[in-house]
């Protein structure tokens, strides 16, 4: 944490903190600790009552938990948000253009911007959907772009989630809790509202419908079921929007059209916002061993009778191997330099990058391009010499399978922990929607916070928590 | 040669099913070596059929049958005129670049044994075309071909070690070995008049196409140690057997199913 930028207090040594957020600093300093804790507990009690829980796999004792909530908000100014949203708009536009190209004409491969083999032999490239034409050429209607920050104007894209990003219910519920429990903060700051997200999502679903659906398309949310860790969010969104929440067994395909079974008969479905992975969408086309899924769904999709949000096959746009090419991809489709940079990535398949990586192993994080869960990974700064040397041999044997990245000094935000209020690392996931006339954003997102001191791991399954994210209508506090 | 095909598939269910949905890849297309004179798919029960294409460009037919249904019989009949050719594929609808067919799949992963085999057979051969030829012949000699269908789905690696290969096993081993040797390779399903199972009229067949830079896709039949020729009808392609299979189905209801397939390919009078 040494040297990390704190989003409220500024860089270490800036004793006064960021002047534009001074009222928050004052609020934190004058509020009795017991009162902060009382409010935080009240918020958590509210979440528990609402049932905003998630299941932890293999944890029999507490199969339903709430994600810890932190009462101290993180704040972004209007200027910071304007730049971020322009960058997000550009990036998500490029993601959709890339998907439409890679499953269609493949110009980007012909122009040798990215290696053909890297894209096509990637398991996330789905030959089953090649040649599909989703309405308006939109593939990734909902993206959750994970950002990290290292300084006042230094935001980096850590990951593009273009499959079924979750967590938006926390963005909405955290705001509800803050308005109720800390109304004075909303007098101090002009915070832009986020509650229009569900309307915007509903509109995104309706506008994604096939032309044949007519003026009033039937939209549903498809969930794998109540045992899924994000089931609360699925039912929350369906309730708020006012659409049916269905499981695969509630749908059937007949004559290349999708129908929802109801007590009063079957109803034709035009748009499916699915929260199920590609593999489990349709056993006839993807995983024959899968008992989940809707047989024939892909035939209905390819025939253009139903829209799927996000479209099958979008995983190729957020894959780790493709990630390192995102700056080139953004430049190729948008015609300008990326506003939001990637975390610098050395592709060890390239000789210069490999040499740099070998020379700086003790400073870098080296990852398998197709790995996950920390397997086959070296975190240089926390590894012993012996571990580094062992990894050097592995890397030299198969350099094409690895990428290297610097370890970033992630920004922190004051957070209520056992010892009082202390800085903790955060990341930020705004939700970016794409409609026929362009990208739509609500001013907000999900802030995840690593509750353990010094930890960079913000995942809820690893003990991370959430905070409200204030996007201001102006450059700082209203009064004081 | 004019080939007439009469292919019947009958699924019988021990209990009536509430619904059956099937995906058929059973319709051939014209290409440089074959032209489809007529073709039909019929079902012996009340069903809705709809035609489409999958990502590989194969013609698909979806079949939707309402229950209660205790069996489904699908009859595919047609005539195809074929030319004598030495395996070079032309005039096909190509929706995906050859590089895709370097991809490993669960069914066609080359284990150390297949990798070693590919190296020892093609190590000294520099021309890609010759490498594919050599692999095809070597596999034909090495895999003891067993007539009939595979007892169960085996991976290429399992089939290579266990032996007693079906035509599907032989094709998948060939694909694994070719990709290990750096050659794009794909699975082809179709019909063959004088294939290994032709004697008992069950002549659904499968083989392989290998991509050679500068030449194109070339057909190889490792079950017969030759190129496919005028006795073959090419129907569907895929990365492995699972995504080019003639029929896959799901059903809603209990019990077990029994499958009976009969394929007759007959040579008609020559044109």
XYZ file of C-alpha atoms in Angstrom:
751
model
C 0.000 0.000 0.000
C 3.061 2.164 0.337
C 2.784 5.068 -2.029
C -0.713 4.173 -3.213
C -3.023 6.994 -4.229
C -5.986 7.417 -1.907
C -9.054 8.637 -3.770
C -10.239 10.801 -0.880
C -7.032 11.695 0.938
C -4.718 11.986 -2.067
C -1.138 10.757 -2.203
C 0.678 9.952 1.064
C 2.001 13.224 2.414
C -0.986 15.252 1.173
C -2.041 15.717 4.770
C -5.002 17.890 3.889
C -6.514 15.312 1.525
C -8.229 16.247 -1.718
C -9.857 19.646 -1.061
C -12.887 18.881 -3.247
C -13.819 16.047 -0.870
C -12.972 17.855 2.366
C -16.523 17.583 3.751
C -16.315 13.810 3.525
C -13.004 13.787 5.358
C -14.542 16.022 7.994
C -17.613 13.769 8.199
C -15.407 10.728 8.719
C -13.367 12.476 11.399
C -16.298 13.796 13.393
C -18.723 10.903 13.123
C -18.469 8.702 16.219
C -17.146 5.297 15.324
C -20.130 3.608 17.005
C -22.499 5.575 14.779
C -20.643 4.527 11.629
C -20.813 0.933 12.767
C -24.496 1.212 13.626
C -25.273 2.496 10.145
C -23.167 -0.167 8.489
C -24.926 -2.873 10.489
C -28.304 -1.382 9.607
C -27.389 -1.587 5.913
C -26.289 -5.192 6.238
C -29.482 -6.076 8.122
C -31.438 -4.507 5.279
C -29.555 -6.586 2.700
C -30.125 -9.735 4.680
C -33.829 -8.988 4.899
C -34.046 -8.349 1.188
C -32.230 -11.606 0.597
C -29.232 -10.101 -1.223
C -27.196 -13.154 -0.519
C -24.816 -15.268 -2.424
C -23.950 -18.914 -1.979
C -20.402 -19.957 -1.293
C -19.647 -23.280 -2.871
C -18.392 -25.932 -0.490
C -19.285 -23.913 2.572
C -21.969 -25.928 4.346
C -22.005 -23.799 7.477
C -23.020 -20.525 5.850
C -24.571 -21.405 2.541
C -26.173 -17.990 2.251
C -24.048 -14.955 2.974
C -24.248 -11.300 2.317
C -21.377 -9.486 0.715
C -19.895 -7.090 3.303
C -20.997 -3.506 2.730
C -18.826 -0.529 3.572
C -20.453 2.690 4.681
C -17.778 5.032 3.281
C -18.510 5.926 -0.356
C -15.953 6.364 -3.098
C -16.350 9.538 -5.115
C -15.598 10.445 -8.723
C -15.973 13.998 -9.980
C -17.946 14.962 -13.073
C -14.728 15.577 -14.981
C -13.300 12.185 -14.034
C -16.527 10.473 -15.022
C -16.760 12.310 -18.362
C -13.369 11.019 -19.351
C -14.105 7.510 -18.065
C -17.430 7.310 -19.873
C -15.891 8.461 -23.158
C -13.284 5.707 -22.758
C -15.903 3.091 -21.907
C -18.059 4.106 -24.846
C -15.111 3.789 -27.202
C -14.036 0.432 -25.783
C -17.480 -1.174 -25.835
C -18.136 0.124 -29.345
C -14.897 -1.617 -30.381
C -15.851 -4.839 -28.578
C -19.099 -5.042 -30.547
C -17.409 -4.172 -33.827
C -14.774 -6.823 -33.151
C -17.379 -9.503 -32.410
C -19.388 -8.671 -35.517
C -16.224 -8.830 -37.593
C -14.684 -11.969 -36.092
C -17.910 -13.955 -36.625
C -18.463 -12.370 -40.021
C -16.029 -10.957 -42.572
C -12.926 -11.261 -40.322
C -11.326 -8.113 -41.747
C -9.180 -7.719 -38.652
C -7.522 -11.074 -39.341
C -7.057 -10.334 -43.034
C -5.373 -7.058 -42.043
C -3.150 -8.995 -39.636
C -3.948 -6.796 -36.643
C -4.224 -9.854 -34.431
C -2.847 -13.321 -35.198
C -5.441 -15.537 -36.867
C -4.578 -18.544 -34.764
C -4.876 -16.644 -31.482
C -8.455 -15.679 -32.331
C -9.734 -18.799 -34.070
C -8.050 -21.490 -31.994
C -9.196 -19.721 -28.849
C -11.764 -21.942 -27.120
C -13.919 -18.841 -26.630
C -14.312 -18.439 -30.386
C -17.480 -20.418 -31.105
C -17.674 -21.806 -34.628
C -21.323 -22.627 -33.885
C -22.256 -18.953 -34.163
C -20.108 -18.014 -37.151
C -22.255 -16.193 -39.671
C -24.973 -15.311 -37.151
C -26.491 -11.837 -37.523
C -27.881 -10.482 -34.258
C -30.210 -7.483 -34.759
C -28.363 -4.166 -35.207
C -25.043 -6.076 -35.108
C -25.020 -5.862 -31.331
C -23.389 -8.840 -29.635
C -22.389 -7.598 -26.187
C -25.426 -5.601 -25.036
C -24.215 -5.528 -21.440
C -20.548 -5.184 -20.551
C -18.997 -4.838 -17.107
C -15.612 -3.220 -17.581
C -13.277 -3.672 -14.611
C -11.117 -0.627 -14.005
C -8.328 0.057 -11.564
C -6.756 3.370 -10.704
C -3.229 4.366 -9.764
C -3.437 8.169 -9.688
C -5.808 11.125 -10.139
C -6.084 10.632 -13.894
C -4.708 7.150 -14.230
C -7.416 4.589 -14.860
C -6.590 1.241 -16.435
C -8.815 -1.489 -17.854
C -8.052 -4.698 -16.022
C -10.674 -6.905 -17.653
C -13.573 -6.650 -20.088
C -16.537 -8.726 -18.987
C -18.555 -9.307 -22.134
C -20.320 -12.556 -21.209
C -22.756 -12.263 -18.299
C -21.291 -9.661 -15.924
C -22.975 -9.638 -12.527
C -23.081 -7.282 -9.566
C -25.313 -4.495 -10.855
C -27.864 -5.196 -8.107
C -25.202 -4.100 -5.600
C -24.779 -0.820 -7.414
C -28.508 -0.198 -6.934
C -28.942 -1.584 -3.427
C -25.836 0.128 -2.057
C -27.245 3.440 -3.232
C -30.632 2.719 -1.596
C -28.879 1.991 1.667
C -26.728 5.123 1.512
C -29.690 7.405 0.796
C -31.524 5.950 3.730
C -28.662 5.792 6.218
C -26.430 8.736 5.286
C -28.804 11.351 3.840
C -26.439 14.140 4.879
C -23.863 12.986 2.328
C -26.367 13.681 -0.431
C -26.666 17.253 0.830
C -22.893 17.608 0.815
C -22.540 16.240 -2.704
C -24.716 16.395 -5.782
C -24.695 12.697 -6.579
C -25.998 11.598 -9.963
C -28.794 9.002 -9.611
C -28.320 5.394 -10.753
C -31.878 4.162 -10.403
C -32.634 4.622 -14.096
C -30.426 1.569 -14.782
C -33.284 -0.932 -14.732
C -35.360 1.143 -17.183
C -32.352 1.443 -19.429
C -31.775 -2.309 -19.220
C -35.416 -2.983 -20.087
C -35.143 -0.627 -23.039
C -31.935 -2.364 -24.115
C -33.758 -5.696 -24.079
C -36.748 -4.378 -26.026
C -34.596 -2.656 -28.612
C -32.558 -5.816 -29.140
C -35.641 -7.701 -30.347
C -35.853 -9.145 -33.850
C -37.804 -6.937 -36.248
C -40.395 -9.717 -36.580
C -41.299 -9.319 -32.897
C -43.289 -6.177 -33.603
C -43.869 -3.256 -31.264
C -44.174 -5.000 -27.947
C -41.569 -7.746 -27.684
C -41.786 -10.348 -24.929
C -38.574 -10.312 -22.879
C -37.500 -12.795 -20.213
C -34.526 -13.296 -17.934
C -33.114 -16.816 -18.051
C -31.488 -18.066 -14.858
C -29.837 -21.425 -14.200
C -31.884 -21.549 -10.980
C -31.926 -20.650 -7.317
C -28.694 -22.486 -6.513
C -26.751 -20.066 -8.712
C -24.653 -17.621 -6.711
C -26.173 -14.632 -8.501
C -29.796 -15.820 -8.277
C -30.777 -12.877 -6.101
C -29.698 -10.511 -8.826
C -31.599 -12.433 -11.503
C -34.838 -12.265 -9.535
C -34.196 -8.662 -8.457
C -33.785 -7.531 -12.066
C -36.816 -9.475 -13.290
C -38.987 -8.035 -10.489
C -37.803 -4.482 -10.967
C -38.135 -4.512 -14.730
C -41.361 -6.472 -14.693
C -40.409 -9.399 -16.916
C -40.646 -13.130 -16.299
C -37.760 -14.934 -14.650
C -37.515 -18.349 -16.287
C -35.383 -21.464 -16.007
C -34.449 -23.552 -19.041
C -37.260 -26.026 -18.373
C -39.805 -23.187 -18.664
C -38.845 -22.620 -22.298
C -39.321 -24.803 -25.328
C -38.460 -24.385 -28.950
C -40.932 -25.329 -31.619
C -40.625 -24.612 -35.318
C -37.528 -22.481 -34.609
C -39.455 -20.229 -32.247
C -39.028 -19.977 -28.498
C -42.042 -20.375 -26.259
C -42.528 -19.863 -22.565
C -44.851 -22.305 -20.867
C -47.416 -20.607 -18.645
C -50.551 -21.798 -16.861
C -52.696 -20.117 -19.491
C -50.826 -21.538 -22.456
C -47.627 -20.835 -24.236
C -46.305 -17.378 -25.025
C -43.788 -16.580 -27.750
C -40.528 -15.134 -26.439
C -38.610 -12.526 -28.443
C -35.691 -11.578 -26.222
C -33.798 -13.661 -23.685
C -31.456 -11.960 -21.238
C -29.618 -15.074 -20.233
C -27.499 -15.447 -17.150
C -26.289 -18.878 -18.272
C -22.961 -19.657 -19.931
C -22.821 -20.481 -23.651
C -22.006 -24.114 -22.867
C -25.367 -24.618 -21.198
C -27.628 -22.762 -23.626
C -28.506 -25.600 -25.989
C -27.363 -29.209 -25.588
C -27.893 -29.867 -29.300
C -25.273 -27.333 -30.343
C -22.923 -26.911 -27.390
C -22.554 -29.478 -24.639
C -24.370 -32.709 -25.476
C -23.754 -33.944 -21.917
C -25.514 -30.930 -20.437
C -28.885 -31.500 -18.841
C -29.430 -27.763 -18.650
C -30.312 -25.704 -21.642
C -33.101 -25.277 -24.147
C -32.865 -27.762 -27.040
C -33.225 -25.915 -30.330
C -32.490 -22.448 -28.915
C -29.518 -21.986 -31.246
C -31.628 -22.901 -34.267
C -34.204 -20.277 -33.248
C -31.394 -17.782 -32.713
C -29.713 -18.469 -36.049
C -33.078 -18.248 -37.795
C -33.447 -14.736 -36.332
C -36.595 -15.495 -34.340
C -35.148 -14.709 -30.920
C -32.471 -12.369 -29.590
C -30.043 -13.490 -26.926
C -28.429 -10.979 -24.557
C -25.464 -11.204 -24.615
C -25.190 -13.080 -27.878
C -23.519 -16.520 -27.742
C -19.817 -16.325 -28.530
C -18.967 -12.998 -26.857
C -16.346 -14.674 -24.646
C -13.776 -14.279 -27.400
C -13.802 -10.501 -26.767
C -12.921 -10.690 -23.067
C -10.481 -13.560 -23.199
C -7.047 -12.972 -21.615
C -5.171 -13.748 -24.796
C -7.272 -11.246 -26.741
C -7.101 -8.665 -23.920
C -3.490 -7.804 -24.696
C -4.597 -6.808 -28.218
C -7.444 -4.563 -27.056
C -5.520 -1.325 -27.689
C -4.978 -2.431 -31.307
C -8.595 -3.588 -31.546
C -9.884 -0.234 -30.242
C -7.646 1.662 -32.653
C -8.677 -0.565 -35.577
C -12.429 -0.064 -35.173
C -12.660 3.406 -33.633
C -9.890 4.972 -35.680
C -8.370 6.690 -32.657
C -6.106 5.914 -29.750
C -7.723 4.242 -26.754
C -8.835 6.755 -24.141
C -8.585 4.090 -21.453
C -5.313 2.162 -21.522
C -4.852 -1.513 -20.821
C -2.639 -2.572 -17.988
C 0.692 -2.875 -19.779
C 1.024 -6.450 -20.972
C 4.062 -8.210 -22.377
C 3.188 -11.087 -24.668
C 5.931 -13.607 -24.099
C 5.291 -15.086 -27.549
C 7.150 -12.018 -28.854
C 10.957 -12.222 -28.408
C 11.446 -8.658 -27.102
C 8.643 -9.025 -24.611
C 10.014 -12.365 -23.470
C 13.432 -10.845 -22.906
C 11.960 -7.976 -20.898
C 9.944 -10.428 -18.811
C 12.958 -12.647 -18.121
C 14.980 -9.592 -17.090
C 12.298 -8.316 -14.685
C 10.653 -11.429 -13.250
C 10.979 -10.171 -9.670
C 8.815 -7.124 -10.488
C 6.151 -8.710 -12.685
C 3.064 -10.842 -12.506
C 3.297 -13.612 -15.115
C 0.095 -15.424 -16.072
C -1.004 -18.240 -18.362
C -3.104 -16.790 -21.173
C -5.601 -19.608 -20.819
C -5.352 -20.122 -17.079
C -7.594 -19.009 -14.258
C -7.823 -19.167 -10.495
C -4.173 -18.266 -10.025
C -2.907 -21.540 -11.492
C 0.415 -21.397 -13.333
C 1.072 -17.851 -12.174
C 4.116 -16.030 -10.781
C 3.765 -12.963 -8.565
C 7.341 -11.702 -8.744
C 7.448 -9.309 -5.785
C 6.211 -11.933 -3.318
C 8.175 -14.914 -4.685
C 11.473 -16.350 -3.472
C 14.523 -16.494 -5.705
C 14.123 -20.253 -6.014
C 10.486 -19.854 -7.118
C 11.489 -17.240 -9.666
C 14.237 -19.446 -11.095
C 11.900 -22.416 -11.290
C 9.352 -20.312 -13.107
C 12.012 -18.984 -15.489
C 12.563 -22.513 -16.787
C 8.823 -23.103 -17.244
C 8.438 -19.804 -19.074
C 11.363 -20.530 -21.375
C 9.915 -23.910 -22.309
C 6.594 -22.494 -23.524
C 6.811 -18.694 -23.756
C 3.785 -18.428 -26.076
C 1.502 -19.512 -23.253
C 2.359 -16.580 -20.976
C 1.787 -12.869 -20.570
C 3.437 -10.583 -18.027
C 2.085 -7.463 -16.326
C 3.488 -4.988 -13.794
C 2.193 -5.105 -10.224
C 0.158 -1.936 -9.906
C -0.114 0.288 -6.850
C -3.928 0.228 -6.796
C -5.732 3.224 -5.372
C -7.367 3.060 -1.951
C -10.481 4.525 -0.359
C -11.027 5.022 3.382
C -12.913 2.006 4.668
C -14.397 1.097 8.032
C -12.439 -1.848 9.429
C -11.877 -3.245 12.910
C -9.090 -0.807 13.703
C -11.148 2.188 12.591
C -11.168 3.918 9.216
C -8.217 2.825 7.078
C -7.299 2.810 3.386
C -8.243 -0.306 1.423
C -7.684 -1.115 -2.255
C -10.633 -0.829 -4.628
C -11.584 -1.516 -8.213
C -14.551 -0.259 -10.223
C -16.988 -1.988 -12.565
C -19.291 0.318 -14.530
C -22.069 -1.365 -16.533
C -22.125 -0.367 -20.178
C -25.250 -1.012 -22.254
C -25.382 -0.953 -26.033
C -28.528 -0.045 -27.972
C -29.040 0.419 -31.724
C -28.218 4.133 -31.490
C -25.143 3.691 -29.349
C -23.689 3.076 -25.939
C -25.685 3.997 -22.810
C -24.314 4.453 -19.321
C -25.759 5.321 -15.964
C -23.355 7.397 -13.881
C -22.267 4.730 -11.431
C -20.911 1.267 -11.059
C -19.884 -1.359 -8.596
C -16.944 -0.539 -6.324
C -15.374 -3.608 -4.829
C -13.040 -3.253 -1.888
C -10.417 -5.659 -0.558
C -11.149 -5.633 3.181
C -7.841 -7.179 4.223
C -4.993 -4.733 4.733
C -2.700 -4.589 1.709
C -4.801 -7.145 -0.210
C -5.487 -6.547 -3.892
C -8.134 -9.260 -4.130
C -11.583 -7.706 -4.318
C -13.597 -10.805 -5.308
C -16.622 -11.449 -3.144
C -15.690 -15.121 -2.920
C -12.380 -14.015 -1.380
C -13.831 -11.785 1.332
C -14.104 -8.585 -0.687
C -16.870 -6.096 0.005
C -18.739 -3.363 -1.835
C -19.132 0.393 -1.487
C -21.406 2.930 -3.065
C -19.810 4.856 -5.924
C -20.775 8.521 -6.030
C -20.501 10.163 -9.427
C -20.848 13.900 -8.880
C -22.707 16.378 -11.062
C -19.862 18.816 -10.469
C -16.269 18.998 -9.314
C -16.624 18.565 -5.585
C -18.756 19.189 -2.539
C -21.665 21.613 -2.672
C -21.007 23.377 0.630
C -18.522 23.641 3.490
C -21.693 -42.190 -60.948
C -25.298 -41.802 -59.894
C -25.793 -42.850 -56.277
C -29.187 -43.336 -54.741
C -29.439 -43.148 -50.993
C -32.127 -44.485 -48.724
C -31.314 -43.899 -45.093
C -33.663 -44.795 -42.283
C -33.139 -44.014 -38.620
C -35.605 -45.280 -36.070
C -35.633 -44.314 -32.431
C -37.900 -46.395 -30.195
C -38.608 -45.295 -26.643
C -39.490 -47.703 -23.850
C -41.898 -45.060 -22.481
C -43.847 -42.425 -24.409
C -42.024 -39.104 -24.574
C -43.635 -35.711 -23.966
C -41.513 -34.040 -26.643
C -38.635 -34.837 -28.939
C -36.335 -32.256 -30.522
C -33.671 -33.380 -32.955
C -30.968 -31.727 -34.973
C -30.191 -33.435 -38.283
C -27.194 -32.817 -40.471
C -28.297 -35.125 -43.242
C -28.545 -32.969 -46.338
C -25.675 -32.912 -48.842
C -24.838 -29.857 -50.931
C -23.494 -29.444 -54.427
C -19.755 -29.102 -54.764
C -17.108 -29.663 -57.402
C -17.448 -33.439 -57.173
C -21.111 -34.045 -56.444
C -24.435 -32.624 -57.469
C -27.605 -33.377 -55.612
C -30.343 -34.411 -58.031
C -33.071 -34.766 -55.432
C -33.217 -35.116 -51.680
C -35.947 -35.460 -49.090
C -36.319 -35.946 -45.364
C -39.547 -37.496 -44.125
C -40.786 -38.422 -40.677
C -43.417 -41.027 -39.855
C -45.186 -38.904 -37.246
C -46.644 -35.446 -36.843
C -43.600 -33.167 -36.730
C -42.421 -29.752 -37.729
C -39.231 -29.585 -39.754
C -37.230 -26.471 -40.382
C -34.122 -25.976 -42.384
C -31.132 -23.843 -41.503
C -27.363 -23.695 -41.552
C -24.863 -24.138 -38.769
C -21.625 -22.207 -38.304
C -19.686 -24.597 -40.550
C -22.109 -24.027 -43.405
C -23.728 -27.460 -43.046
C -27.408 -27.680 -43.862
C -29.321 -28.460 -40.706
C -32.862 -29.663 -40.230
C -34.567 -29.203 -36.898
C -37.235 -31.707 -36.069
C -39.882 -30.923 -33.451
C -42.234 -33.727 -32.422
C -45.057 -33.355 -29.901
C -45.787 -36.207 -27.541
C -46.858 -38.618 -26.576
C -44.483 -40.288 -28.950
C -43.044 -43.785 -28.635
C -40.867 -43.774 -31.715
C -39.529 -41.509 -34.417
C -38.518 -42.785 -37.806
C -36.637 -40.537 -40.156
C -36.358 -41.412 -43.810
C -33.807 -39.703 -45.938
C -33.914 -40.396 -49.641
C -32.127 -38.879 -52.533
C -29.945 -39.150 -55.564
C -26.534 -37.665 -56.067
C -24.378 -37.598 -59.192
C -20.687 -37.850 -58.413
C -17.500 -37.393 -60.403
C -14.347 -39.405 -60.168
C -11.858 -37.252 -58.298
C -8.719 -37.837 -56.307
C -9.740 -36.254 -53.076
C -9.248 -32.603 -53.916
C -12.224 -30.707 -52.498
C -13.639 -27.859 -54.562
C -16.750 -25.756 -54.814
C -17.713 -26.124 -51.152
C -19.175 -23.382 -48.994
C -16.310 -22.356 -46.721
C -17.512 -20.287 -43.765
C -14.432 -20.600 -41.555
C -10.704 -20.249 -42.283
C -8.517 -23.385 -42.302
C -6.594 -22.200 -39.202
C -9.669 -22.912 -37.080
C -9.190 -26.593 -37.846
C -5.878 -26.641 -36.016
C -7.826 -26.351 -32.801
C -7.703 -29.187 -30.316
C -11.005 -30.558 -29.096
C -11.724 -32.970 -26.258
C -12.324 -35.769 -28.772
C -9.277 -35.076 -30.935
C -6.555 -34.129 -28.452
C -3.255 -35.693 -29.500
C -1.739 -37.425 -26.488
C 1.961 -38.336 -26.337
C 1.353 -41.603 -28.224
C -0.385 -39.894 -31.153
C 2.154 -37.083 -31.100
C 5.026 -39.615 -31.267
C 3.269 -41.496 -34.016
C 2.796 -38.327 -36.052
C 6.441 -37.383 -35.539
C 7.795 -40.787 -36.481
C 5.599 -41.068 -39.572
C 5.987 -37.527 -40.901
C 9.209 -36.410 -39.300
C 11.278 -36.919 -42.429
C 8.591 -35.773 -44.868
C 8.738 -32.079 -45.677
C 5.856 -31.595 -48.111
C 2.585 -31.089 -46.226
C 0.673 -32.985 -48.871
C 3.009 -35.966 -48.600
C 2.789 -35.809 -44.812
C -0.969 -36.184 -44.938
C -0.703 -39.020 -47.471
C 1.820 -40.818 -45.322
C -0.276 -40.455 -42.172
C -3.364 -41.744 -43.930
C -1.668 -44.894 -45.138
C 0.193 -45.479 -41.877
C -3.023 -45.148 -39.854
C -4.893 -47.464 -42.183
C -2.191 -50.071 -41.631
C -1.912 -49.500 -37.918
C -5.567 -49.231 -36.803
C -7.290 -52.597 -36.923
C -10.619 -51.495 -38.323
C -13.648 -52.984 -36.678
C -16.863 -53.102 -38.659
C -19.983 -51.513 -37.209
C -20.537 -48.662 -34.864
C -18.327 -47.775 -31.943
C -19.658 -49.232 -28.722
C -19.326 -45.840 -27.108
C -17.873 -42.439 -27.754
C -14.127 -42.714 -27.541
C -11.547 -39.987 -27.820
C -8.878 -40.227 -30.481
C -6.305 -41.020 -27.793
C -8.412 -43.847 -26.346
C -9.067 -45.348 -29.757
C -5.390 -45.125 -30.697
C -4.293 -47.004 -27.580
C -7.142 -49.498 -27.412
C -7.290 -50.315 -31.121
C -10.335 -51.917 -32.779
C -11.161 -48.615 -34.399
C -14.494 -47.735 -35.966
C -14.557 -45.407 -38.962
C -15.275 -42.547 -36.562
C -12.291 -43.482 -34.400
C -10.019 -43.692 -37.442
C -11.120 -40.263 -38.627
C -10.609 -38.680 -35.225
C -7.146 -40.239 -34.792
C -6.214 -38.964 -38.246
C -7.423 -35.490 -37.281
C -5.449 -35.538 -34.030
C -2.269 -36.709 -35.796
C -2.602 -34.243 -38.681
C -3.134 -31.286 -36.339
C -0.160 -32.474 -34.268
C 1.840 -32.341 -37.499
C 0.686 -28.743 -38.028
C -1.946 -29.517 -40.666
C -5.510 -28.190 -40.341
C -7.855 -31.187 -40.405
C -11.615 -31.650 -40.175
C -14.161 -34.388 -39.743
C -16.490 -35.262 -42.629
C -19.667 -37.301 -42.313
C -21.505 -38.711 -45.280
C -22.188 -41.876 -47.181
C -19.971 -44.390 -48.921
C -21.046 -47.082 -51.341
C -18.095 -49.376 -50.876
C -17.058 -48.585 -47.323
C -16.098 -51.103 -44.666
C -19.696 -51.672 -43.573
C -21.203 -51.799 -47.042
C -21.761 -55.536 -46.804
C -24.557 -55.217 -44.243
C -26.119 -52.146 -45.882
C -25.096 -49.875 -43.030
C -22.943 -47.584 -45.021
C -23.026 -44.257 -43.235
C -19.411 -43.270 -43.325
C -16.971 -40.663 -42.144
C -13.563 -39.483 -43.222
C -11.227 -36.537 -43.003
C -10.156 -33.462 -44.949
C -6.702 -31.984 -44.517
C -5.770 -28.475 -45.623
C -2.613 -28.086 -47.680
C -1.422 -24.539 -48.261
C -1.478 -23.707 -51.963
C -3.625 -26.726 -52.829
C -6.685 -26.608 -50.625
C -8.690 -29.177 -48.701
C -7.916 -32.781 -49.618
C -10.049 -35.739 -48.590
C -8.494 -38.763 -46.867
C -10.221 -41.907 -45.729
C -8.037 -43.585 -43.100
C -10.549 -46.436 -42.711
C -9.850 -47.435 -46.316
C -6.351 -46.047 -46.763
C -7.406 -43.995 -49.791
C -8.915 -40.746 -50.972
C -12.690 -40.484 -51.093
C -13.892 -40.828 -54.674
C -16.988 -41.201 -56.763
C -18.589 -43.674 -54.379
C -18.754 -41.046 -51.630
C -21.427 -38.481 -50.777
C -20.109 -35.630 -48.651
C -22.691 -34.290 -46.173
C -21.336 -32.398 -43.162
C -18.080 -31.161 -41.669
C -16.932 -30.196 -38.190
C -14.010 -30.041 -35.791
C -14.729 -33.601 -34.673
C -17.510 -36.185 -34.743
C -19.630 -34.337 -32.185
C -20.303 -31.230 -34.250
C -20.822 -32.951 -37.589
C -22.918 -35.830 -36.355
C -25.880 -36.679 -38.627
C -28.382 -36.749 -35.790
C -28.421 -35.472 -32.247
C -31.548 -35.372 -30.180
C -33.111 -34.560 -26.882
C -36.324 -35.914 -25.469
C -38.545 -35.154 -22.542
C -39.664 -38.263 -20.747
C -38.308 -41.302 -18.948
C -37.246 -44.722 -20.112
C -34.518 -45.700 -22.525
C -34.171 -45.393 -26.266
C -33.155 -47.862 -28.892
C -31.599 -46.809 -32.125
C -31.808 -48.652 -35.368
C -30.036 -47.205 -38.362
C -30.077 -48.530 -41.845
C -28.356 -46.778 -44.667
C -28.465 -48.046 -48.174
C -26.339 -46.466 -50.815
C -26.873 -47.884 -54.201
C -25.189 -47.116 -57.409
C -27.734 -46.155 -60.008
C -27.140 -46.367 -63.710
C -24.182 -44.339 -64.836
C -24.950 -41.070 -66.517
